[in-house]
Amino acid sequence: MLTRFAPAPTGWLHLGHVLNAEYVWGAGVGVLLRIEDHDRERCRPEYDAGILADLDWLGYRYQLPVVRQSERDAVYLDAAATLRAQGLVYACDCTRARLAEARQTSEAIELRYDGHCRDRGLPLTGAAVGWRVRMDAGVEHFVDGLLGPQTQDPSAQCGDLLIRDRLGNWTYQFVAAVDDFRQGIDLVIRGVDLLASTGRQIRLARLLGRAVAPEFRHHPLVMKSAGQKLSKSDRDTGIRDLRARGWTPEQVRTAVRSAESTGDRENR
Ligand code: GLU
Ligand code: ZN
């Protein structure tokens, strides 16, 4: 089996990552390191370098080469072509403001796209258009390795999925599904905050030709109280800060493992 560790270089490595790493490396299978730098606006090279240095320091060993999504444009274009050949991709020029306005109920957990541009026939090559994939109604079933049986309907949750934004950045949902497929990942281990993404990623992968979905395991997040105990400061859960304060790698890893209990959620 093959799994992956997939941080986005939009910040430093923190305790949430280390908890994920404990689950990922704890699975006892091969691990690829995938740097999820698909969003050019939010990623920074110093975070990328810092994440690698902190992983090294913590002692997590991964298979080479390190894969960066920013270098895989050809792979994503090819995957998008597979979807286009099935007539599933269309251009969308909706702004965030219009989408927020069209929001059906204020309690909706996430913004569901209302299909506004589905049949407008806008050219995919136009300026400032995103690309969306038609999500037909229908449920995806999977058995989470930690949470048990799950049922999700992507068309009801998110509607037609954005795979490329209006600036030309590939979206997380798309590149994660493409890479998990193309890299032969058959075990995906991540925080429960991404649980709602799984049905749509399974759907996308099937549309791309993936016959068997990976196994998914969604684990609890690092709790805020634990983070506070570890760092005595709300924001200061960066590994590099703990390191600068004299923590050893073993202390960090042990602390994260034992901290995984009760308290408030901390953002990943
Ligand atoms: N890059 C994502 C994150 O840092 C993880 C994606 C995934 O594991 O599917 O939250
Ligand atoms: Zn639109």
PDB file of C-alpha atoms and ligand atoms in Angstrom:
ATOM      1  CA  MET A   1       0.000   0.000   0.000  1.00  0.00           C
ATOM      2  CA  LEU A   2       1.019   3.584  -0.595  1.00  0.00           C
ATOM      3  CA  THR A   3      -0.085   6.699   1.248  1.00  0.00           C
ATOM      4  CA  ARG A   4       0.945  10.348   1.176  1.00  0.00           C
ATOM      5  CA  PHE A   5       1.629  13.377   3.342  1.00  0.00           C
ATOM      6  CA  ALA A   6       0.275  16.419   1.519  1.00  0.00           C
ATOM      7  CA  PRO A   7       0.878  19.790   3.195  1.00  0.00           C
ATOM      8  CA  ALA A   8       0.082  23.087   1.511  1.00  0.00           C
ATOM      9  CA  PRO A   9       3.005  25.556   1.845  1.00  0.00           C
ATOM     10  CA  THR A  10       0.719  28.359   2.978  1.00  0.00           C
ATOM     11  CA  GLY A  11       2.224  28.397   6.476  1.00  0.00           C
ATOM     12  CA  TRP A  12       4.751  26.682   8.718  1.00  0.00           C
ATOM     13  CA  LEU A  13       4.479  23.086   9.861  1.00  0.00           C
ATOM     14  CA  HIS A  14       2.395  23.004  13.047  1.00  0.00           C
ATOM     15  CA  LEU A  15       0.974  20.566  15.563  1.00  0.00           C
ATOM     16  CA  GLY A  16      -1.989  19.706  13.332  1.00  0.00           C
ATOM     17  CA  HIS A  17       0.439  18.505  10.669  1.00  0.00           C
ATOM     18  CA  VAL A  18       2.377  16.477  13.202  1.00  0.00           C
ATOM     19  CA  LEU A  19      -0.760  14.694  14.376  1.00  0.00           C
ATOM     20  CA  ASN A  20      -1.568  13.894  10.734  1.00  0.00           C
ATOM     21  CA  ALA A  21       2.013  12.712  10.231  1.00  0.00           C
ATOM     22  CA  GLU A  22       1.710  10.383  13.224  1.00  0.00           C
ATOM     23  CA  TYR A  23      -1.286   8.721  11.565  1.00  0.00           C
ATOM     24  CA  VAL A  24       0.304   8.708   8.109  1.00  0.00           C
ATOM     25  CA  TRP A  25       3.658   7.229   9.129  1.00  0.00           C
ATOM     26  CA  GLY A  26       1.978   5.114  11.792  1.00  0.00           C
ATOM     27  CA  ALA A  27       0.131   3.204   9.055  1.00  0.00           C
ATOM     28  CA  GLY A  28       3.350   1.366   8.298  1.00  0.00           C
ATOM     29  CA  VAL A  29       3.172   1.675   4.496  1.00  0.00           C
ATOM     30  CA  GLY A  30       5.196   3.677   1.956  1.00  0.00           C
ATOM     31  CA  VAL A  31       4.752   7.462   2.158  1.00  0.00           C
ATOM     32  CA  LEU A  32       5.054   9.983  -0.665  1.00  0.00           C
ATOM     33  CA  LEU A  33       5.549  13.663   0.117  1.00  0.00           C
ATOM     34  CA  ARG A  34       3.319  15.841  -2.024  1.00  0.00           C
ATOM     35  CA  ILE A  35       3.642  19.594  -1.689  1.00  0.00           C
ATOM     36  CA  GLU A  36       0.185  20.994  -2.453  1.00  0.00           C
ATOM     37  CA  ASP A  37       1.250  24.302  -3.946  1.00  0.00           C
ATOM     38  CA  HIS A  38      -1.490  24.495  -6.562  1.00  0.00           C
ATOM     39  CA  ASP A  39      -2.616  27.944  -5.399  1.00  0.00           C
ATOM     40  CA  ARG A  40       0.036  30.367  -6.604  1.00  0.00           C
ATOM     41  CA  GLU A  41      -1.470  33.257  -4.658  1.00  0.00           C
ATOM     42  CA  ARG A  42      -1.232  31.629  -1.243  1.00  0.00           C
ATOM     43  CA  CYS A  43       1.945  29.515  -1.363  1.00  0.00           C
ATOM     44  CA  ARG A  44       5.436  30.710  -0.460  1.00  0.00           C
ATOM     45  CA  PRO A  45       8.816  29.064  -1.106  1.00  0.00           C
ATOM     46  CA  GLU A  46      10.023  29.730   2.447  1.00  0.00           C
ATOM     47  CA  TYR A  47       7.110  27.701   3.833  1.00  0.00           C
ATOM     48  CA  ASP A  48       7.921  24.899   1.395  1.00  0.00           C
ATOM     49  CA  ALA A  49      11.565  24.810   2.562  1.00  0.00           C
ATOM     50  CA  GLY A  50      10.513  25.152   6.205  1.00  0.00           C
ATOM     51  CA  ILE A  51       8.107  22.202   5.990  1.00  0.00           C
ATOM     52  CA  LEU A  52      10.803  19.973   4.520  1.00  0.00           C
ATOM     53  CA  ALA A  53      13.309  21.032   7.176  1.00  0.00           C
ATOM     54  CA  ASP A  54      10.846  20.418  10.028  1.00  0.00           C
ATOM     55  CA  LEU A  55       9.807  17.004   8.672  1.00  0.00           C
ATOM     56  CA  ASP A  56      13.460  16.073   8.469  1.00  0.00           C
ATOM     57  CA  TRP A  57      14.087  17.269  11.985  1.00  0.00           C
ATOM     58  CA  LEU A  58      11.079  15.299  13.277  1.00  0.00           C
ATOM     59  CA  GLY A  59      12.467  12.194  11.608  1.00  0.00           C
ATOM     60  CA  TYR A  60       9.713  11.400   9.083  1.00  0.00           C
ATOM     61  CA  ARG A  61      11.181   9.666   6.041  1.00  0.00           C
ATOM     62  CA  TYR A  62       9.405   9.665   2.702  1.00  0.00           C
ATOM     63  CA  GLN A  63       9.970   8.214  -0.743  1.00  0.00           C
ATOM     64  CA  LEU A  64      11.667  10.425  -3.303  1.00  0.00           C
ATOM     65  CA  PRO A  65      11.138  12.371  -5.423  1.00  0.00           C
ATOM     66  CA  VAL A  66       9.119  15.021  -3.612  1.00  0.00           C
ATOM     67  CA  VAL A  67       6.200  15.952  -5.854  1.00  0.00           C
ATOM     68  CA  ARG A  68       5.112  19.567  -6.258  1.00  0.00           C
ATOM     69  CA  GLN A  69       1.736  20.316  -7.757  1.00  0.00           C
ATOM     70  CA  SER A  70       3.053  23.566  -9.239  1.00  0.00           C
ATOM     71  CA  GLU A  71       5.146  21.414 -11.599  1.00  0.00           C
ATOM     72  CA  ARG A  72       2.289  19.214 -12.789  1.00  0.00           C
ATOM     73  CA  ASP A  73       0.311  21.500 -15.033  1.00  0.00           C
ATOM     74  CA  ALA A  74       0.582  19.021 -17.929  1.00  0.00           C
ATOM     75  CA  VAL A  75      -0.834  16.228 -15.751  1.00  0.00           C
ATOM     76  CA  TYR A  76      -3.831  18.345 -14.761  1.00  0.00           C
ATOM     77  CA  LEU A  77      -4.464  19.553 -18.296  1.00  0.00           C
ATOM     78  CA  ASP A  78      -4.444  15.948 -19.421  1.00  0.00           C
ATOM     79  CA  ALA A  79      -6.888  14.954 -16.681  1.00  0.00           C
ATOM     80  CA  ALA A  80      -9.124  17.895 -17.558  1.00  0.00           C
ATOM     81  CA  ALA A  81      -9.047  16.755 -21.185  1.00  0.00           C
ATOM     82  CA  THR A  82     -10.384  13.357 -20.086  1.00  0.00           C
ATOM     83  CA  LEU A  83     -13.346  15.104 -18.478  1.00  0.00           C
ATOM     84  CA  ARG A  84     -13.815  17.460 -21.432  1.00  0.00           C
ATOM     85  CA  ALA A  85     -13.962  14.493 -23.786  1.00  0.00           C
ATOM     86  CA  GLN A  86     -16.995  13.304 -21.794  1.00  0.00           C
ATOM     87  CA  GLY A  87     -18.661  16.703 -22.185  1.00  0.00           C
ATOM     88  CA  LEU A  88     -18.477  17.343 -18.452  1.00  0.00           C
ATOM     89  CA  VAL A  89     -16.481  20.563 -18.310  1.00  0.00           C
ATOM     90  CA  TYR A  90     -17.866  24.061 -18.806  1.00  0.00           C
ATOM     91  CA  ALA A  91     -16.663  27.607 -18.245  1.00  0.00           C
ATOM     92  CA  CYS A  92     -18.034  29.725 -15.418  1.00  0.00           C
ATOM     93  CA  ASP A  93     -17.493  33.455 -14.996  1.00  0.00           C
ATOM     94  CA  CYS A  94     -19.377  33.814 -11.702  1.00  0.00           C
ATOM     95  CA  THR A  95     -17.723  35.995  -9.112  1.00  0.00           C
ATOM     96  CA  ARG A  96     -17.553  35.116  -5.436  1.00  0.00           C
ATOM     97  CA  ALA A  97     -20.031  37.917  -4.826  1.00  0.00           C
ATOM     98  CA  ARG A  98     -22.624  36.415  -7.172  1.00  0.00           C
ATOM     99  CA  LEU A  99     -22.179  32.971  -5.630  1.00  0.00           C
ATOM    100  CA  ALA A 100     -22.641  34.364  -2.139  1.00  0.00           C
ATOM    101  CA  GLU A 101     -25.796  36.142  -3.271  1.00  0.00           C
ATOM    102  CA  ALA A 102     -27.197  32.997  -4.847  1.00  0.00           C
ATOM    103  CA  ARG A 103     -26.612  31.063  -1.671  1.00  0.00           C
ATOM    104  CA  GLN A 104     -29.843  29.205  -1.002  1.00  0.00           C
ATOM    105  CA  THR A 105     -30.010  29.283   2.767  1.00  0.00           C
ATOM    106  CA  SER A 106     -27.824  31.121   5.185  1.00  0.00           C
ATOM    107  CA  GLU A 107     -27.369  27.948   7.218  1.00  0.00           C
ATOM    108  CA  ALA A 108     -25.903  26.011   4.314  1.00  0.00           C
ATOM    109  CA  ILE A 109     -22.688  24.420   5.523  1.00  0.00           C
ATOM    110  CA  GLU A 110     -20.907  25.145   2.306  1.00  0.00           C
ATOM    111  CA  LEU A 111     -21.552  27.220  -0.748  1.00  0.00           C
ATOM    112  CA  ARG A 112     -23.356  25.069  -3.308  1.00  0.00           C
ATOM    113  CA  TYR A 113     -22.910  26.186  -6.892  1.00  0.00           C
ATOM    114  CA  ASP A 114     -26.334  26.706  -8.450  1.00  0.00           C
ATOM    115  CA  GLY A 115     -25.410  25.696 -12.007  1.00  0.00           C
ATOM    116  CA  HIS A 116     -25.800  29.256 -13.318  1.00  0.00           C
ATOM    117  CA  CYS A 117     -23.292  28.819 -16.191  1.00  0.00           C
ATOM    118  CA  ARG A 118     -23.992  25.166 -17.013  1.00  0.00           C
ATOM    119  CA  ASP A 119     -25.730  25.802 -20.307  1.00  0.00           C
ATOM    120  CA  ARG A 120     -24.352  29.197 -21.255  1.00  0.00           C
ATOM    121  CA  GLY A 121     -21.678  27.768 -23.548  1.00  0.00           C
ATOM    122  CA  LEU A 122     -18.948  30.197 -22.492  1.00  0.00           C
ATOM    123  CA  PRO A 123     -15.584  29.402 -24.098  1.00  0.00           C
ATOM    124  CA  LEU A 124     -13.139  27.593 -21.793  1.00  0.00           C
ATOM    125  CA  THR A 125     -10.343  29.658 -23.276  1.00  0.00           C
ATOM    126  CA  GLY A 126     -11.982  32.954 -22.323  1.00  0.00           C
ATOM    127  CA  ALA A 127     -10.427  35.440 -19.936  1.00  0.00           C
ATOM    128  CA  ALA A 128     -11.346  35.207 -16.252  1.00  0.00           C
ATOM    129  CA  VAL A 129     -13.377  32.023 -16.506  1.00  0.00           C
ATOM    130  CA  GLY A 130     -13.155  29.093 -14.139  1.00  0.00           C
ATOM    131  CA  TRP A 131     -13.720  25.510 -15.196  1.00  0.00           C
ATOM    132  CA  ARG A 132     -16.481  23.418 -13.633  1.00  0.00           C
ATOM    133  CA  VAL A 133     -17.327  19.736 -13.833  1.00  0.00           C
ATOM    134  CA  ARG A 134     -20.952  18.615 -13.968  1.00  0.00           C
ATOM    135  CA  MET A 135     -21.838  16.615 -10.884  1.00  0.00           C
ATOM    136  CA  ASP A 136     -24.913  14.515 -11.550  1.00  0.00           C
ATOM    137  CA  ALA A 137     -27.109  13.660  -8.587  1.00  0.00           C
ATOM    138  CA  GLY A 138     -26.235  10.416  -6.887  1.00  0.00           C
ATOM    139  CA  VAL A 139     -24.587   9.197  -3.723  1.00  0.00           C
ATOM    140  CA  GLU A 140     -21.088   7.948  -3.091  1.00  0.00           C
ATOM    141  CA  HIS A 141     -20.675   5.268  -0.447  1.00  0.00           C
ATOM    142  CA  PHE A 142     -17.403   4.512   1.232  1.00  0.00           C
ATOM    143  CA  VAL A 143     -16.269   2.882   4.430  1.00  0.00           C
ATOM    144  CA  ASP A 144     -13.934   5.133   6.367  1.00  0.00           C
ATOM    145  CA  GLY A 145     -11.243   3.117   8.075  1.00  0.00           C
ATOM    146  CA  LEU A 146     -11.771   5.038  11.322  1.00  0.00           C
ATOM    147  CA  LEU A 147     -15.353   6.356  11.114  1.00  0.00           C
ATOM    148  CA  GLY A 148     -17.180   3.514   9.382  1.00  0.00           C
ATOM    149  CA  PRO A 149     -19.741   3.709   6.548  1.00  0.00           C
ATOM    150  CA  GLN A 150     -20.313   7.130   4.929  1.00  0.00           C
ATOM    151  CA  THR A 151     -22.772   8.386   2.332  1.00  0.00           C
ATOM    152  CA  GLN A 152     -22.307  11.664   0.451  1.00  0.00           C
ATOM    153  CA  ASP A 153     -24.044  13.304  -2.502  1.00  0.00           C
ATOM    154  CA  PRO A 154     -21.616  15.766  -4.119  1.00  0.00           C
ATOM    155  CA  SER A 155     -24.269  17.370  -6.311  1.00  0.00           C
ATOM    156  CA  ALA A 156     -26.271  18.271  -3.191  1.00  0.00           C
ATOM    157  CA  GLN A 157     -23.228  19.350  -1.167  1.00  0.00           C
ATOM    158  CA  CYS A 158     -21.287  21.478  -3.619  1.00  0.00           C
ATOM    159  CA  GLY A 159     -22.989  21.258  -7.004  1.00  0.00           C
ATOM    160  CA  ASP A 160     -20.847  21.405 -10.142  1.00  0.00           C
ATOM    161  CA  LEU A 161     -17.281  21.340  -8.912  1.00  0.00           C
ATOM    162  CA  LEU A 162     -14.764  24.065  -9.701  1.00  0.00           C
ATOM    163  CA  ILE A 163     -11.560  22.421 -10.953  1.00  0.00           C
ATOM    164  CA  ARG A 164      -9.756  25.564 -12.090  1.00  0.00           C
ATOM    165  CA  ASP A 165     -10.377  29.047 -10.758  1.00  0.00           C
ATOM    166  CA  ARG A 166     -10.708  32.296 -12.686  1.00  0.00           C
ATOM    167  CA  LEU A 167      -6.991  33.032 -12.189  1.00  0.00           C
ATOM    168  CA  GLY A 168      -5.984  29.694 -13.704  1.00  0.00           C
ATOM    169  CA  ASN A 169      -5.152  27.924 -10.420  1.00  0.00           C
ATOM    170  CA  TRP A 170      -6.179  24.277 -10.217  1.00  0.00           C
ATOM    171  CA  THR A 171      -8.363  23.655  -7.178  1.00  0.00           C
ATOM    172  CA  TYR A 172      -7.584  21.422  -4.227  1.00  0.00           C
ATOM    173  CA  GLN A 173     -10.432  18.957  -4.922  1.00  0.00           C
ATOM    174  CA  PHE A 174      -9.260  18.369  -8.465  1.00  0.00           C
ATOM    175  CA  VAL A 175      -5.515  18.076  -7.959  1.00  0.00           C
ATOM    176  CA  ALA A 176      -5.966  15.847  -4.897  1.00  0.00           C
ATOM    177  CA  ALA A 177      -8.177  13.432  -6.856  1.00  0.00           C
ATOM    178  CA  VAL A 178      -5.884  13.493  -9.897  1.00  0.00           C
ATOM    179  CA  ASP A 179      -2.698  12.984  -7.896  1.00  0.00           C
ATOM    180  CA  ASP A 180      -4.092  10.260  -5.634  1.00  0.00           C
ATOM    181  CA  PHE A 181      -5.079   8.411  -8.816  1.00  0.00           C
ATOM    182  CA  ARG A 182      -2.002   9.068 -10.928  1.00  0.00           C
ATOM    183  CA  GLN A 183       0.457   8.467  -8.089  1.00  0.00           C
ATOM    184  CA  GLY A 184      -1.141   5.143  -7.205  1.00  0.00           C
ATOM    185  CA  ILE A 185      -2.174   6.250  -3.722  1.00  0.00           C
ATOM    186  CA  ASP A 186      -4.468   3.604  -2.244  1.00  0.00           C
ATOM    187  CA  LEU A 187      -4.611   4.886   1.325  1.00  0.00           C
ATOM    188  CA  VAL A 188      -5.564   8.488   2.166  1.00  0.00           C
ATOM    189  CA  ILE A 189      -5.137   9.571   5.787  1.00  0.00           C
ATOM    190  CA  ARG A 190      -6.191  13.064   6.793  1.00  0.00           C
ATOM    191  CA  GLY A 191      -8.094  15.126   9.334  1.00  0.00           C
ATOM    192  CA  VAL A 192     -11.848  14.854   9.743  1.00  0.00           C
ATOM    193  CA  ASP A 193     -12.161  18.467   8.529  1.00  0.00           C
ATOM    194  CA  LEU A 194     -11.765  17.059   5.012  1.00  0.00           C
ATOM    195  CA  LEU A 195     -14.412  14.349   5.364  1.00  0.00           C
ATOM    196  CA  ALA A 196     -16.954  16.252   3.238  1.00  0.00           C
ATOM    197  CA  SER A 197     -14.463  16.384   0.352  1.00  0.00           C
ATOM    198  CA  THR A 198     -14.159  12.637   0.031  1.00  0.00           C
ATOM    199  CA  GLY A 199     -17.336  11.802  -1.883  1.00  0.00           C
ATOM    200  CA  ARG A 200     -16.588  14.370  -4.569  1.00  0.00           C
ATOM    201  CA  GLN A 201     -12.979  13.203  -4.861  1.00  0.00           C
ATOM    202  CA  ILE A 202     -14.150   9.609  -5.261  1.00  0.00           C
ATOM    203  CA  ARG A 203     -16.594  10.786  -7.946  1.00  0.00           C
ATOM    204  CA  LEU A 204     -13.940  12.826  -9.793  1.00  0.00           C
ATOM    205  CA  ALA A 205     -11.489   9.940  -9.733  1.00  0.00           C
ATOM    206  CA  ARG A 206     -14.090   7.582 -11.188  1.00  0.00           C
ATOM    207  CA  LEU A 207     -14.839  10.064 -13.976  1.00  0.00           C
ATOM    208  CA  LEU A 208     -11.091  10.146 -14.632  1.00  0.00           C
ATOM    209  CA  GLY A 209     -11.086   6.371 -15.014  1.00  0.00           C
ATOM    210  CA  ARG A 210     -10.131   5.168 -11.553  1.00  0.00           C
ATOM    211  CA  ALA A 211     -11.734   1.759 -11.021  1.00  0.00           C
ATOM    212  CA  VAL A 212     -11.095   1.298  -7.299  1.00  0.00           C
ATOM    213  CA  ALA A 213     -11.194   4.192  -4.841  1.00  0.00           C
ATOM    214  CA  PRO A 214      -8.482   4.429  -2.202  1.00  0.00           C
ATOM    215  CA  GLU A 215      -9.204   3.572   1.399  1.00  0.00           C
ATOM    216  CA  PHE A 216      -9.855   6.720   3.458  1.00  0.00           C
ATOM    217  CA  ARG A 217      -9.127   7.293   7.119  1.00  0.00           C
ATOM    218  CA  HIS A 218     -10.238  10.573   8.693  1.00  0.00           C
ATOM    219  CA  HIS A 219      -8.758  11.218  12.101  1.00  0.00           C
ATOM    220  CA  PRO A 220      -9.547  13.764  14.864  1.00  0.00           C
ATOM    221  CA  LEU A 221      -7.881  17.178  14.796  1.00  0.00           C
ATOM    222  CA  VAL A 222      -5.417  18.547  17.279  1.00  0.00           C
ATOM    223  CA  MET A 223      -7.347  20.162  20.066  1.00  0.00           C
ATOM    224  CA  LYS A 224      -6.854  23.768  20.995  1.00  0.00           C
ATOM    225  CA  SER A 225      -6.433  23.043  24.688  1.00  0.00           C
ATOM    226  CA  ALA A 226      -3.665  20.632  23.818  1.00  0.00           C
ATOM    227  CA  GLY A 227      -1.979  23.198  21.645  1.00  0.00           C
ATOM    228  CA  GLN A 228      -2.173  25.690  24.447  1.00  0.00           C
ATOM    229  CA  LYS A 229      -0.687  23.262  26.883  1.00  0.00           C
ATOM    230  CA  LEU A 230       2.150  22.614  24.497  1.00  0.00           C
ATOM    231  CA  SER A 231       3.015  26.158  23.585  1.00  0.00           C
ATOM    232  CA  LYS A 232       1.380  28.394  26.195  1.00  0.00           C
ATOM    233  CA  SER A 233       0.291  30.709  23.417  1.00  0.00           C
ATOM    234  CA  ASP A 234      -2.720  30.585  21.171  1.00  0.00           C
ATOM    235  CA  ARG A 235      -1.038  30.969  17.811  1.00  0.00           C
ATOM    236  CA  ASP A 236       2.363  29.681  18.606  1.00  0.00           C
ATOM    237  CA  THR A 237       2.086  26.035  17.639  1.00  0.00           C
ATOM    238  CA  GLY A 238       4.665  26.177  14.870  1.00  0.00           C
ATOM    239  CA  ILE A 239       7.181  23.358  15.048  1.00  0.00           C
ATOM    240  CA  ARG A 240      10.016  25.762  14.370  1.00  0.00           C
ATOM    241  CA  ASP A 241       9.010  27.766  17.467  1.00  0.00           C
ATOM    242  CA  LEU A 242       8.939  24.700  19.687  1.00  0.00           C
ATOM    243  CA  ARG A 243      12.276  23.693  18.205  1.00  0.00           C
ATOM    244  CA  ALA A 244      13.740  27.127  18.923  1.00  0.00           C
ATOM    245  CA  ARG A 245      12.563  26.784  22.507  1.00  0.00           C
ATOM    246  CA  GLY A 246      14.533  23.609  22.995  1.00  0.00           C
ATOM    247  CA  TRP A 247      11.960  20.881  22.369  1.00  0.00           C
ATOM    248  CA  THR A 248      13.313  17.604  21.008  1.00  0.00           C
ATOM    249  CA  PRO A 249      11.637  15.808  18.080  1.00  0.00           C
ATOM    250  CA  GLU A 250      10.608  12.992  20.381  1.00  0.00           C
ATOM    251  CA  GLN A 251       8.984  15.443  22.812  1.00  0.00           C
ATOM    252  CA  VAL A 252       6.956  17.028  20.027  1.00  0.00           C
ATOM    253  CA  ARG A 253       5.765  13.690  18.682  1.00  0.00           C
ATOM    254  CA  THR A 254       4.940  12.292  22.109  1.00  0.00           C
ATOM    255  CA  ALA A 255       3.112  15.471  23.107  1.00  0.00           C
ATOM    256  CA  VAL A 256       0.953  15.388  19.981  1.00  0.00           C
ATOM    257  CA  ARG A 257       0.086  11.739  20.460  1.00  0.00           C
ATOM    258  CA  SER A 258      -0.930  12.218  24.088  1.00  0.00           C
ATOM    259  CA  ALA A 259      -2.702  15.536  23.446  1.00  0.00           C
ATOM    260  CA  GLU A 260      -5.215  13.979  21.097  1.00  0.00           C
ATOM    261  CA  SER A 261      -8.122  14.011  23.519  1.00  0.00           C
ATOM    262  CA  THR A 262     -10.660  16.683  24.476  1.00  0.00           C
ATOM    263  CA  GLY A 263     -11.040  20.425  23.993  1.00  0.00           C
ATOM    264  CA  ASP A 264     -11.825  22.910  21.268  1.00  0.00           C
ATOM    265  CA  ARG A 265     -10.931  22.515  17.683  1.00  0.00           C
ATOM    266  CA  GLU A 266      -7.887  24.166  16.317  1.00  0.00           C
ATOM    267  CA  ASN A 267      -7.694  25.142  12.666  1.00  0.00           C
ATOM    268  CA  ARG A 268      -5.450  22.994  10.561  1.00  0.00           C
TER     269      ARG A 268
HETATM  270  N1  GLU B   1      -3.217  19.968   1.512  1.00  0.00           N
HETATM  271  C1  GLU B   1      -4.276  19.608   2.404  1.00  0.00           C
HETATM  272  C2  GLU B   1      -4.077  20.286   3.748  1.00  0.00           C
HETATM  273  O1  GLU B   1      -2.960  20.650   4.080  1.00  0.00           O
HETATM  274  C3  GLU B   1      -4.366  18.120   2.662  1.00  0.00           C
HETATM  275  C4  GLU B   1      -5.074  17.461   1.568  1.00  0.00           C
HETATM  276  C5  GLU B   1      -5.370  15.997   1.758  1.00  0.00           C
HETATM  277  O2  GLU B   1      -4.786  15.318   2.613  1.00  0.00           O
HETATM  278  O3  GLU B   1      -6.174  15.515   0.968  1.00  0.00           O
HETATM  279  O4  GLU B   1      -5.034  20.463   4.462  1.00  0.00           O
HETATM  280 ZN    ZN B   2     -21.005  30.418 -13.139  1.00  0.00          ZN
END
